[in-house]
Amino acid sequence: MNDFYIDELDLTLLDRLQTDAGTSLAALAAQCGVSAPTVLRRVRRLEAAGLIERRVAILQPQRVAALLGPCLTAIVEIGLERQGDEHLRAFEARAVAEPAVQQCYRVSAGPDFVLVVTVRDMDDYHALAQRLWTEHGNVRQVKAYFSVHRTKFDTRLPLPRTKVAVDAANSAR
């Protein structure tokens, strides 16, 4: 069994990259007190281990809306008529293939799925609803909550402050 260790430098890099993945290697190196090649090597190692899934730009919704028009965000609860694994996987596959679905969670003790969707307007929402749940007879219940104001949005995961040993087989997940 191969152990994968996360030390304080790895944790600092993960934290800084979660805050701003566009930070240059030189800036990260200066912030961490190590060389740029060390930062590059560590970041590549964290990516290879699957801890860094991808690096993205997070758009500011109000500024995008000022230029392109507003968007409508909804949190949607979906209950299926049949919950067999093949039915859950089939709905999940349709949901994750849909660009308007930003997040898809299979949940318990309530609905089967919770989706976070963003569309241009109510017409786009109705078209999405038609594609994802109206056309498919297995959707039993839909409950949508439309956002009127976003107070907080954060993509960062909480990280421990000390090194952690991780089984290499689990780190690739």
mmCIF file of N, CA, C and O in Angstrom, residues 100-169:
data_model
loop_
_atom_site.group_PDB
_atom_site.id
_atom_site.type_symbol
_atom_site.label_atom_id
_atom_site.label_comp_id
_atom_site.label_asym_id
_atom_site.label_seq_id
_atom_site.Cartn_x
_atom_site.Cartn_y
_atom_site.Cartn_z
ATOM 1 N N ALA A 100 -27.048 23.595 -18.277
ATOM 2 C CA ALA A 100 -27.680 24.493 -17.302
ATOM 3 C C ALA A 100 -27.571 23.969 -15.875
ATOM 4 O O ALA A 100 -27.701 24.733 -14.917
ATOM 5 N N VAL A 101 -27.319 22.680 -15.720
ATOM 6 C CA VAL A 101 -27.176 22.092 -14.379
ATOM 7 C C VAL A 101 -25.742 22.333 -13.921
ATOM 8 O O VAL A 101 -24.809 21.763 -14.455
ATOM 9 N N GLN A 102 -25.588 23.189 -12.931
ATOM 10 C CA GLN A 102 -24.263 23.504 -12.412
ATOM 11 C C GLN A 102 -23.817 22.522 -11.348
ATOM 12 O O GLN A 102 -22.636 22.245 -11.206
ATOM 13 N N GLN A 103 -24.755 22.023 -10.568
ATOM 14 C CA GLN A 103 -24.441 21.067 -9.517
ATOM 15 C C GLN A 103 -25.561 20.036 -9.457
ATOM 16 O O GLN A 103 -26.727 20.382 -9.642
ATOM 17 N N CYS A 104 -25.191 18.798 -9.201
ATOM 18 C CA CYS A 104 -26.165 17.708 -9.092
ATOM 19 C C CYS A 104 -25.781 16.855 -7.901
ATOM 20 O O CYS A 104 -24.657 16.350 -7.833
ATOM 21 N N TYR A 105 -26.688 16.721 -6.957
ATOM 22 C CA TYR A 105 -26.445 15.936 -5.757
ATOM 23 C C TYR A 105 -27.499 14.847 -5.646
ATOM 24 O O TYR A 105 -28.699 15.122 -5.751
ATOM 25 N N ARG A 106 -27.065 13.615 -5.432
ATOM 26 C CA ARG A 106 -27.977 12.534 -5.068
ATOM 27 C C ARG A 106 -28.066 12.604 -3.549
ATOM 28 O O ARG A 106 -27.047 12.563 -2.863
ATOM 29 N N VAL A 107 -29.269 12.734 -3.007
ATOM 30 C CA VAL A 107 -29.446 12.949 -1.569
ATOM 31 C C VAL A 107 -30.361 11.887 -0.975
ATOM 32 O O VAL A 107 -31.011 11.133 -1.695
ATOM 33 N N SER A 108 -30.390 11.846 0.342
ATOM 34 C CA SER A 108 -31.258 10.894 1.030
ATOM 35 C C SER A 108 -32.149 11.637 2.007
ATOM 36 O O SER A 108 -31.908 12.801 2.319
ATOM 37 N N ALA A 109 -33.139 10.920 2.468
ATOM 38 C CA ALA A 109 -34.105 11.463 3.435
ATOM 39 C C ALA A 109 -34.799 12.704 2.868
ATOM 40 O O ALA A 109 -34.713 13.793 3.403
ATOM 41 N N GLY A 110 -35.476 12.512 1.777
ATOM 42 C CA GLY A 110 -36.204 13.600 1.121
ATOM 43 C C GLY A 110 -36.268 13.325 -0.362
ATOM 44 O O GLY A 110 -36.546 12.196 -0.774
ATOM 45 N N PRO A 111 -35.964 14.312 -1.172
ATOM 46 C CA PRO A 111 -35.959 14.074 -2.618
ATOM 47 C C PRO A 111 -34.796 13.153 -2.991
ATOM 48 O O PRO A 111 -33.908 12.903 -2.186
ATOM 49 N N ASP A 112 -34.815 12.677 -4.214
ATOM 50 C CA ASP A 112 -33.716 11.826 -4.681
ATOM 51 C C ASP A 112 -32.529 12.647 -5.153
ATOM 52 O O ASP A 112 -31.384 12.238 -5.019
ATOM 53 N N PHE A 113 -32.802 13.828 -5.721
ATOM 54 C CA PHE A 113 -31.759 14.703 -6.254
ATOM 55 C C PHE A 113 -32.037 16.145 -5.873
ATOM 56 O O PHE A 113 -33.196 16.556 -5.748
ATOM 57 N N VAL A 114 -30.964 16.900 -5.713
ATOM 58 C CA VAL A 114 -31.045 18.355 -5.608
ATOM 59 C C VAL A 114 -30.123 18.897 -6.693
ATOM 60 O O VAL A 114 -28.949 18.521 -6.768
ATOM 61 N N LEU A 115 -30.674 19.769 -7.532
ATOM 62 C CA LEU A 115 -29.912 20.375 -8.621
ATOM 63 C C LEU A 115 -29.791 21.867 -8.388
ATOM 64 O O LEU A 115 -30.728 22.496 -7.873
ATOM 65 N N VAL A 116 -28.670 22.434 -8.764
ATOM 66 C CA VAL A 116 -28.523 23.883 -8.854
ATOM 67 C C VAL A 116 -28.432 24.169 -10.346
ATOM 68 O O VAL A 116 -27.536 23.653 -11.020
ATOM 69 N N VAL A 117 -29.388 24.942 -10.847
ATOM 70 C CA VAL A 117 -29.425 25.231 -12.282
ATOM 71 C C VAL A 117 -29.379 26.737 -12.499
ATOM 72 O O VAL A 117 -29.895 27.516 -11.696
ATOM 73 N N THR A 118 -28.760 27.135 -13.588
ATOM 74 C CA THR A 118 -28.735 28.537 -13.988
ATOM 75 C C THR A 118 -29.127 28.617 -15.452
ATOM 76 O O THR A 118 -28.534 27.936 -16.292
ATOM 77 N N VAL A 119 -30.125 29.437 -15.718
ATOM 78 C CA VAL A 119 -30.651 29.632 -17.066
ATOM 79 C C VAL A 119 -30.796 31.131 -17.324
ATOM 80 O O VAL A 119 -30.715 31.936 -16.401
ATOM 81 N N ARG A 120 -31.020 31.488 -18.571
ATOM 82 C CA ARG A 120 -31.148 32.917 -18.911
ATOM 83 C C ARG A 120 -32.433 33.522 -18.350
ATOM 84 O O ARG A 120 -32.442 34.635 -17.859
ATOM 85 N N ASP A 121 -33.543 32.800 -18.465
ATOM 86 C CA ASP A 121 -34.838 33.354 -18.060
ATOM 87 C C ASP A 121 -35.823 32.216 -17.816
ATOM 88 O O ASP A 121 -35.468 31.040 -17.914
ATOM 89 N N MET A 122 -37.057 32.567 -17.505
ATOM 90 C CA MET A 122 -38.066 31.562 -17.194
ATOM 91 C C MET A 122 -38.394 30.689 -18.404
ATOM 92 O O MET A 122 -38.664 29.489 -18.241
ATOM 93 N N ASP A 123 -38.337 31.235 -19.607
ATOM 94 C CA ASP A 123 -38.554 30.406 -20.799
ATOM 95 C C ASP A 123 -37.490 29.307 -20.888
ATOM 96 O O ASP A 123 -37.811 28.153 -21.203
ATOM 97 N N ASP A 124 -36.243 29.661 -20.620
ATOM 98 C CA ASP A 124 -35.174 28.649 -20.624
ATOM 99 C C ASP A 124 -35.379 27.626 -19.509
ATOM 100 O O ASP A 124 -35.095 26.442 -19.686
ATOM 101 N N TYR A 125 -35.885 28.074 -18.363
ATOM 102 C CA TYR A 125 -36.170 27.138 -17.271
ATOM 103 C C TYR A 125 -37.243 26.136 -17.696
ATOM 104 O O TYR A 125 -37.119 24.937 -17.457
ATOM 105 N N HIS A 126 -38.299 26.629 -18.334
ATOM 106 C CA HIS A 126 -39.371 25.729 -18.786
ATOM 107 C C HIS A 126 -38.852 24.732 -19.814
ATOM 108 O O HIS A 126 -39.232 23.558 -19.779
ATOM 109 N N ALA A 127 -37.969 25.168 -20.713
ATOM 110 C CA ALA A 127 -37.386 24.249 -21.698
ATOM 111 C C ALA A 127 -36.527 23.192 -20.996
ATOM 112 O O ALA A 127 -36.573 22.007 -21.351
ATOM 113 N N LEU A 128 -35.763 23.609 -20.002
ATOM 114 C CA LEU A 128 -34.963 22.673 -19.214
ATOM 115 C C LEU A 128 -35.863 21.674 -18.489
ATOM 116 O O LEU A 128 -35.611 20.467 -18.504
ATOM 117 N N ALA A 129 -36.917 22.171 -17.868
ATOM 118 C CA ALA A 129 -37.857 21.304 -17.165
ATOM 119 C C ALA A 129 -38.463 20.283 -18.125
ATOM 120 O O ALA A 129 -38.587 19.099 -17.785
ATOM 121 N N GLN A 130 -38.806 20.703 -19.306
ATOM 122 C CA GLN A 130 -39.361 19.785 -20.300
ATOM 123 C C GLN A 130 -38.361 18.682 -20.642
ATOM 124 O O GLN A 130 -38.705 17.511 -20.663
ATOM 125 N N ARG A 131 -37.096 19.075 -20.881
ATOM 126 C CA ARG A 131 -36.059 18.096 -21.247
ATOM 127 C C ARG A 131 -35.733 17.133 -20.120
ATOM 128 O O ARG A 131 -35.570 15.937 -20.335
ATOM 129 N N LEU A 132 -35.597 17.657 -18.913
ATOM 130 C CA LEU A 132 -35.097 16.821 -17.815
ATOM 131 C C LEU A 132 -36.152 16.031 -17.064
ATOM 132 O O LEU A 132 -35.885 14.925 -16.625
ATOM 133 N N TRP A 133 -37.317 16.618 -16.843
ATOM 134 C CA TRP A 133 -38.263 15.859 -16.036
ATOM 135 C C TRP A 133 -39.632 15.667 -16.661
ATOM 136 O O TRP A 133 -40.257 14.651 -16.431
ATOM 137 N N THR A 134 -40.118 16.541 -17.486
ATOM 138 C CA THR A 134 -41.451 16.340 -18.058
ATOM 139 C C THR A 134 -41.449 15.225 -19.099
ATOM 140 O O THR A 134 -42.367 14.412 -19.146
ATOM 141 N N GLU A 135 -40.424 15.159 -19.938
ATOM 142 C CA GLU A 135 -40.353 14.140 -20.988
ATOM 143 C C GLU A 135 -40.083 12.740 -20.450
ATOM 144 O O GLU A 135 -40.254 11.768 -21.162
ATOM 145 N N HIS A 136 -39.663 12.637 -19.223
ATOM 146 C CA HIS A 136 -39.296 11.336 -18.653
ATOM 147 C C HIS A 136 -40.293 10.977 -17.559
ATOM 148 O O HIS A 136 -40.372 11.649 -16.543
ATOM 149 N N GLY A 137 -41.037 9.903 -17.793
ATOM 150 C CA GLY A 137 -42.122 9.514 -16.900
ATOM 151 C C GLY A 137 -41.713 9.119 -15.504
ATOM 152 O O GLY A 137 -42.561 8.966 -14.647
ATOM 153 N N ASN A 138 -40.430 8.952 -15.245
ATOM 154 C CA ASN A 138 -40.006 8.497 -13.928
ATOM 155 C C ASN A 138 -39.923 9.625 -12.899
ATOM 156 O O ASN A 138 -39.752 9.376 -11.722
ATOM 157 N N VAL A 139 -40.026 10.880 -13.311
ATOM 158 C CA VAL A 139 -39.965 11.991 -12.359
ATOM 159 C C VAL A 139 -41.348 12.154 -11.726
ATOM 160 O O VAL A 139 -42.331 12.410 -12.402
ATOM 161 N N ARG A 140 -41.393 11.972 -10.407
ATOM 162 C CA ARG A 140 -42.639 12.025 -9.653
ATOM 163 C C ARG A 140 -42.923 13.414 -9.100
ATOM 164 O O ARG A 140 -44.048 13.873 -9.084
ATOM 165 N N GLN A 141 -41.870 14.073 -8.605
ATOM 166 C CA GLN A 141 -42.077 15.341 -7.897
ATOM 167 C C GLN A 141 -40.943 16.300 -8.215
ATOM 168 O O GLN A 141 -39.769 15.907 -8.253
ATOM 169 N N VAL A 142 -41.300 17.566 -8.429
ATOM 170 C CA VAL A 142 -40.324 18.624 -8.664
ATOM 171 C C VAL A 142 -40.708 19.803 -7.784
ATOM 172 O O VAL A 142 -41.868 20.222 -7.750
ATOM 173 N N LYS A 143 -39.736 20.317 -7.073
ATOM 174 C CA LYS A 143 -39.952 21.503 -6.245
ATOM 175 C C LYS A 143 -38.799 22.449 -6.524
ATOM 176 O O LYS A 143 -37.639 22.096 -6.301
ATOM 177 N N ALA A 144 -39.094 23.629 -7.053
ATOM 178 C CA ALA A 144 -38.052 24.581 -7.444
ATOM 179 C C ALA A 144 -38.087 25.813 -6.548
ATOM 180 O O ALA A 144 -39.164 26.326 -6.224
ATOM 181 N N TYR A 145 -36.902 26.254 -6.167
ATOM 182 C CA TYR A 145 -36.731 27.480 -5.385
ATOM 183 C C TYR A 145 -35.893 28.424 -6.238
ATOM 184 O O TYR A 145 -34.766 28.083 -6.604
ATOM 185 N N PHE A 146 -36.429 29.604 -6.536
ATOM 186 C CA PHE A 146 -35.722 30.555 -7.400
ATOM 187 C C PHE A 146 -35.008 31.591 -6.539
ATOM 188 O O PHE A 146 -35.598 32.195 -5.647
ATOM 189 N N SER A 147 -33.734 31.774 -6.842
ATOM 190 C CA SER A 147 -32.909 32.711 -6.075
ATOM 191 C C SER A 147 -33.292 34.153 -6.411
ATOM 192 O O SER A 147 -33.388 34.522 -7.578
ATOM 193 N N VAL A 148 -33.490 34.963 -5.369
ATOM 194 C CA VAL A 148 -33.750 36.384 -5.573
ATOM 195 C C VAL A 148 -32.531 37.229 -5.195
ATOM 196 O O VAL A 148 -32.431 38.390 -5.594
ATOM 197 N N HIS A 149 -31.612 36.622 -4.437
ATOM 198 C CA HIS A 149 -30.389 37.330 -4.060
ATOM 199 C C HIS A 149 -29.366 36.307 -3.566
ATOM 200 O O HIS A 149 -29.681 35.469 -2.726
ATOM 201 N N ARG A 150 -28.158 36.401 -4.089
ATOM 202 C CA ARG A 150 -27.084 35.519 -3.650
ATOM 203 C C ARG A 150 -26.271 36.245 -2.593
ATOM 204 O O ARG A 150 -25.635 37.250 -2.871
ATOM 205 N N THR A 151 -26.278 35.724 -1.388
ATOM 206 C CA THR A 151 -25.560 36.343 -0.282
ATOM 207 C C THR A 151 -24.135 35.840 -0.189
ATOM 208 O O THR A 151 -23.221 36.598 0.093
ATOM 209 N N LYS A 152 -23.941 34.549 -0.446
ATOM 210 C CA LYS A 152 -22.609 33.966 -0.364
ATOM 211 C C LYS A 152 -22.471 32.875 -1.410
ATOM 212 O O LYS A 152 -23.398 32.119 -1.657
ATOM 213 N N PHE A 153 -21.291 32.791 -1.985
ATOM 214 C CA PHE A 153 -20.945 31.721 -2.911
ATOM 215 C C PHE A 153 -19.468 31.439 -2.713
ATOM 216 O O PHE A 153 -18.646 32.335 -2.822
ATOM 217 N N ASP A 154 -19.144 30.209 -2.380
ATOM 218 C CA ASP A 154 -17.749 29.864 -2.157
ATOM 219 C C ASP A 154 -17.517 28.452 -2.670
ATOM 220 O O ASP A 154 -18.366 27.584 -2.497
ATOM 221 N N THR A 155 -16.401 28.234 -3.300
ATOM 222 C CA THR A 155 -16.082 26.916 -3.832
ATOM 223 C C THR A 155 -15.003 26.215 -3.011
ATOM 224 O O THR A 155 -14.665 25.073 -3.305
ATOM 225 N N ARG A 156 -14.467 26.893 -2.003
ATOM 226 C CA ARG A 156 -13.363 26.322 -1.231
ATOM 227 C C ARG A 156 -13.825 25.219 -0.290
ATOM 228 O O ARG A 156 -14.878 25.308 0.313
ATOM 229 N N LEU A 157 -12.996 24.183 -0.166
ATOM 230 C CA LEU A 157 -13.224 23.115 0.802
ATOM 231 C C LEU A 157 -12.398 23.410 2.051
ATOM 232 O O LEU A 157 -11.282 23.927 1.950
ATOM 233 N N PRO A 158 -12.905 23.073 3.232
ATOM 234 C CA PRO A 158 -12.099 23.272 4.443
ATOM 235 C C PRO A 158 -10.935 22.286 4.456
ATOM 236 O O PRO A 158 -11.099 21.123 4.112
ATOM 237 N N LEU A 159 -9.770 22.778 4.834
ATOM 238 C CA LEU A 159 -8.561 21.954 4.873
ATOM 239 C C LEU A 159 -7.997 21.926 6.289
ATOM 240 O O LEU A 159 -8.074 22.921 7.007
ATOM 241 N N PRO A 160 -7.400 20.788 6.676
ATOM 242 C CA PRO A 160 -6.741 20.750 7.988
ATOM 243 C C PRO A 160 -5.489 21.623 7.962
ATOM 244 O O PRO A 160 -4.992 21.970 6.895
ATOM 245 N N ARG A 161 -4.972 21.919 9.112
ATOM 246 C CA ARG A 161 -3.791 22.781 9.195
ATOM 247 C C ARG A 161 -2.490 21.991 9.328
ATOM 248 O O ARG A 161 -1.422 22.564 9.335
ATOM 249 N N THR A 162 -2.583 20.678 9.468
ATOM 250 C CA THR A 162 -1.377 19.864 9.606
ATOM 251 C C THR A 162 -1.366 18.775 8.545
ATOM 252 O O THR A 162 -2.380 18.484 7.932
ATOM 253 N N LYS A 163 -0.199 18.147 8.374
ATOM 254 C CA LYS A 163 -0.062 17.139 7.323
ATOM 255 C C LYS A 163 -0.980 15.949 7.567
ATOM 256 O O LYS A 163 -1.320 15.622 8.693
ATOM 257 N N VAL A 164 -1.341 15.326 6.458
ATOM 258 C CA VAL A 164 -2.285 14.220 6.505
ATOM 259 C C VAL A 164 -1.758 13.115 5.608
ATOM 260 O O VAL A 164 -1.323 13.364 4.488
ATOM 261 N N ALA A 165 -1.777 11.874 6.095
ATOM 262 C CA ALA A 165 -1.417 10.719 5.256
ATOM 263 C C ALA A 165 -2.693 10.200 4.627
ATOM 264 O O ALA A 165 -3.692 10.010 5.301
ATOM 265 N N VAL A 166 -2.635 9.971 3.323
ATOM 266 C CA VAL A 166 -3.799 9.500 2.599
ATOM 267 C C VAL A 166 -3.396 8.237 1.863
ATOM 268 O O VAL A 166 -2.346 8.195 1.224
ATOM 269 N N ASP A 167 -4.226 7.218 1.933
ATOM 270 C CA ASP A 167 -3.970 5.998 1.171
ATOM 271 C C ASP A 167 -3.989 6.361 -0.297
ATOM 272 O O ASP A 167 -4.912 7.002 -0.786
ATOM 273 N N ALA A 168 -2.967 5.985 -1.043
ATOM 274 C CA ALA A 168 -2.839 6.345 -2.454
ATOM 275 C C ALA A 168 -4.033 5.868 -3.262
ATOM 276 O O ALA A 168 -4.451 6.538 -4.210
ATOM 277 N N ALA A 169 -4.609 4.744 -2.938
ATOM 278 C CA ALA A 169 -5.778 4.252 -3.669
ATOM 279 C C ALA A 169 -6.957 5.185 -3.485
ATOM 280 O O ALA A 169 -7.738 5.404 -4.408
#
